[in-house]
Amino acid sequence: MPRTVPLTLILCAFLLPSAPAGDLDDFHWREPFDHVEAWSARPDWLSEPSATATVSGDGQTACFQVQEPRRGMKWSRPIPVTSLKELPYLVVRYRAENLDTTSTDYLLYLDDRKQEQLSPLRLCDAAADGQWHVAAVDLGSLADSDAVYAMAVHVRAGSEGKAKLWLDSIALTDDV
């Protein structure tokens, strides 16, 4: 008796080769930085916020800036609900200048709706030497929740002022 192949398997055989190769293997969420309008300034989150802080972008990289010495600004944005069981690693590519690296406040915050402040990267963890760096953090050991819902960035200028933080990649991923 001849064996028949279901129509759905035949369709899949034709469709799969045309999918971009990265789509099938990549398992992550990545901030695209194509529109910085998603980032909202949060001066009410600081006791002495910068009055002139800005965020700008070129379609691939965001630049968060605080000009005044010893002042700061926090920006936040919602993200799609992201499972930390499936995507337990945070990987960030950044470049920083003139940050207050003596502060233990967060550089990058994730909202897991449980902890008051989930801070995988703090200002004192950052290298503010003007060079590009990659930081990777295992969130499984830090988070009290199984998911994250939003993120925030904090730039605090050192005594010289003119602090800048460039971000070209923030990703939640299943592998470092």
CSV table of C-alpha atoms in Angstrom, one decimal:
chain,number,residue,atom,x,y,z
A,1,MET,CA,0.0,0.0,0.0
A,2,PRO,CA,1.5,3.4,-1.0
A,3,ARG,CA,2.2,5.8,1.8
A,4,THR,CA,0.9,9.4,1.4
A,5,VAL,CA,2.6,12.5,2.8
A,6,PRO,CA,0.3,15.0,4.5
A,7,LEU,CA,-0.1,18.3,2.6
A,8,THR,CA,1.1,20.4,5.5
A,9,LEU,CA,4.5,18.5,5.5
A,10,ILE,CA,4.9,19.2,1.8
A,11,LEU,CA,4.1,22.9,2.4
A,12,CYS,CA,6.6,23.1,5.2
A,13,ALA,CA,9.3,21.6,3.0
A,14,PHE,CA,8.9,24.4,0.5
A,15,LEU,CA,8.5,27.2,3.0
A,16,LEU,CA,11.4,26.4,5.5
A,17,PRO,CA,14.3,26.9,3.1
A,18,SER,CA,13.1,30.4,2.2
A,19,ALA,CA,13.2,31.6,5.9
A,20,PRO,CA,16.2,33.7,6.9
A,21,ALA,CA,18.8,31.4,8.5
A,22,GLY,CA,19.0,33.5,11.7
A,23,ASP,CA,15.3,33.4,12.4
A,24,LEU,CA,15.2,29.6,13.2
A,25,ASP,CA,18.2,29.5,15.5
A,26,ASP,CA,18.1,32.9,17.3
A,27,PHE,CA,16.2,32.8,20.5
A,28,HIS,CA,16.2,36.2,22.1
A,29,TRP,CA,14.7,39.7,22.6
A,30,ARG,CA,16.8,42.6,21.5
A,31,GLU,CA,16.2,46.3,21.9
A,32,PRO,CA,16.6,47.6,18.3
A,33,PHE,CA,17.3,51.3,19.1
A,34,ASP,CA,15.6,52.2,15.8
A,35,HIS,CA,13.4,54.7,17.6
A,36,VAL,CA,14.5,56.4,20.8
A,37,GLU,CA,11.0,57.7,21.3
A,38,ALA,CA,10.2,54.5,23.2
A,39,TRP,CA,12.4,55.8,26.0
A,40,SER,CA,10.6,58.1,28.5
A,41,ALA,CA,12.6,60.5,30.7
A,42,ARG,CA,11.7,59.9,34.4
A,43,PRO,CA,12.9,63.0,36.3
A,44,ASP,CA,10.5,62.1,39.2
A,45,TRP,CA,12.6,59.1,39.9
A,46,LEU,CA,15.5,61.3,41.1
A,47,SER,CA,15.9,63.8,43.9
A,48,GLU,CA,18.2,66.0,41.7
A,49,PRO,CA,17.4,65.3,38.1
A,50,SER,CA,19.2,67.0,35.2
A,51,ALA,CA,17.2,69.8,33.6
A,52,THR,CA,18.9,69.3,30.2
A,53,ALA,CA,19.2,65.5,29.8
A,54,THR,CA,18.7,64.1,26.4
A,55,VAL,CA,18.4,60.9,24.5
A,56,SER,CA,19.1,60.7,20.8
A,57,GLY,CA,19.6,58.0,18.2
A,58,ASP,CA,20.9,57.3,14.8
A,59,GLY,CA,18.5,54.3,14.1
A,60,GLN,CA,20.9,51.7,15.5
A,61,THR,CA,22.5,53.3,18.6
A,62,ALA,CA,21.0,55.4,21.4
A,63,CYS,CA,23.0,58.1,23.2
A,64,PHE,CA,21.8,59.1,26.7
A,65,GLN,CA,23.4,62.4,27.9
A,66,VAL,CA,23.5,64.4,31.1
A,67,GLN,CA,25.5,67.6,31.0
A,68,GLU,CA,25.4,69.0,34.5
A,69,PRO,CA,28.0,67.7,37.1
A,70,ARG,CA,26.6,65.3,39.7
A,71,ARG,CA,23.2,65.3,38.1
A,72,GLY,CA,21.4,62.4,36.5
A,73,MET,CA,18.4,61.2,34.5
A,74,LYS,CA,16.6,57.9,34.3
A,75,TRP,CA,14.7,56.7,31.2
A,76,SER,CA,12.4,53.8,31.0
A,77,ARG,CA,10.5,51.8,28.4
A,78,PRO,CA,8.1,48.8,28.4
A,79,ILE,CA,9.3,45.6,26.8
A,80,PRO,CA,7.4,42.6,25.7
A,81,VAL,CA,6.8,40.2,28.6
A,82,THR,CA,10.0,38.2,28.5
A,83,SER,CA,10.4,34.8,30.3
A,84,LEU,CA,13.6,34.6,32.4
A,85,LYS,CA,13.3,30.8,32.3
A,86,GLU,CA,13.7,30.9,28.5
A,87,LEU,CA,16.0,33.9,28.3
A,88,PRO,CA,18.0,34.1,31.5
A,89,TYR,CA,20.9,36.2,30.2
A,90,LEU,CA,21.2,39.9,29.8
A,91,VAL,CA,23.9,41.0,27.3
A,92,VAL,CA,24.6,44.7,26.8
A,93,ARG,CA,27.0,46.5,24.5
A,94,TYR,CA,27.8,50.0,25.7
A,95,ARG,CA,30.2,52.9,25.6
A,96,ALA,CA,30.4,55.5,28.4
A,97,GLU,CA,32.1,58.7,29.2
A,98,ASN,CA,32.2,60.8,32.4
A,99,LEU,CA,29.7,58.6,34.4
A,100,ASP,CA,29.7,58.7,38.2
A,101,THR,CA,31.2,55.3,38.7
A,102,THR,CA,31.3,55.7,42.5
A,103,SER,CA,27.5,55.3,42.6
A,104,THR,CA,25.9,51.9,43.4
A,105,ASP,CA,22.6,52.9,41.8
A,106,TYR,CA,21.7,51.1,38.7
A,107,LEU,CA,22.9,51.7,35.2
A,108,LEU,CA,20.4,49.3,33.8
A,109,TYR,CA,17.3,48.2,35.6
A,110,LEU,CA,14.7,45.5,34.8
A,111,ASP,CA,11.2,45.5,36.2
A,112,ASP,CA,10.2,42.0,37.3
A,113,ARG,CA,7.2,43.4,39.3
A,114,LYS,CA,8.5,41.7,42.4
A,115,GLN,CA,11.8,43.4,43.5
A,116,GLU,CA,12.0,47.0,44.3
A,117,GLN,CA,15.1,47.3,42.2
A,118,LEU,CA,16.5,44.6,40.0
A,119,SER,CA,19.8,46.0,39.0
A,120,PRO,CA,21.9,43.7,36.8
A,121,LEU,CA,24.3,46.5,36.0
A,122,ARG,CA,25.2,49.3,38.3
A,123,LEU,CA,27.0,52.6,37.6
A,124,CYS,CA,30.0,51.3,39.6
A,125,ASP,CA,30.2,48.3,37.3
A,126,ALA,CA,30.6,50.4,34.2
A,127,ALA,CA,33.8,51.2,32.4
A,128,ALA,CA,33.5,54.9,31.6
A,129,ASP,CA,36.6,55.1,29.4
A,130,GLY,CA,34.9,55.9,26.0
A,131,GLN,CA,35.6,52.4,24.7
A,132,TRP,CA,33.0,49.8,23.6
A,133,HIS,CA,32.4,47.1,26.2
A,134,VAL,CA,30.1,44.0,26.5
A,135,ALA,CA,28.6,43.0,29.8
A,136,ALA,CA,26.8,39.7,30.3
A,137,VAL,CA,24.7,38.9,33.4
A,138,ASP,CA,23.0,35.7,34.5
A,139,LEU,CA,19.6,37.0,35.6
A,140,GLY,CA,18.5,33.7,37.0
A,141,SER,CA,20.4,34.3,40.2
A,142,LEU,CA,19.2,37.9,40.6
A,143,ALA,CA,15.5,37.9,39.8
A,144,ASP,CA,12.7,36.9,42.1
A,145,SER,CA,10.2,36.6,39.2
A,146,ASP,CA,10.0,34.4,36.1
A,147,ALA,CA,9.6,37.4,33.7
A,148,VAL,CA,10.5,41.0,33.1
A,149,TYR,CA,8.2,43.7,31.8
A,150,ALA,CA,10.1,46.9,31.5
A,151,MET,CA,13.6,48.3,31.6
A,152,ALA,CA,15.3,51.6,32.6
A,153,VAL,CA,18.6,53.3,32.0
A,154,HIS,CA,20.3,55.7,34.5
A,155,VAL,CA,23.0,58.1,33.5
A,156,ARG,CA,24.6,60.1,36.4
A,157,ALA,CA,27.4,62.5,35.5
A,158,GLY,CA,30.6,62.6,37.5
A,159,SER,CA,32.2,65.8,38.8
A,160,GLU,CA,33.2,66.9,35.2
A,161,GLY,CA,29.7,66.6,33.9
A,162,LYS,CA,29.1,65.8,30.2
A,163,ALA,CA,28.2,62.2,30.8
A,164,LYS,CA,27.3,60.0,27.8
A,165,LEU,CA,26.1,56.5,27.6
A,166,TRP,CA,25.8,54.9,24.1
A,167,LEU,CA,23.9,51.6,23.8
A,168,ASP,CA,23.8,49.7,20.6
A,169,SER,CA,22.6,46.4,22.0
A,170,ILE,CA,20.5,45.2,25.0
A,171,ALA,CA,19.5,41.6,24.6
A,172,LEU,CA,17.8,39.0,26.7
A,173,THR,CA,19.0,35.7,25.4
A,174,ASP,CA,19.2,31.9,26.1
A,175,ASP,CA,23.0,31.8,25.6
A,176,VAL,CA,25.8,34.2,26.2
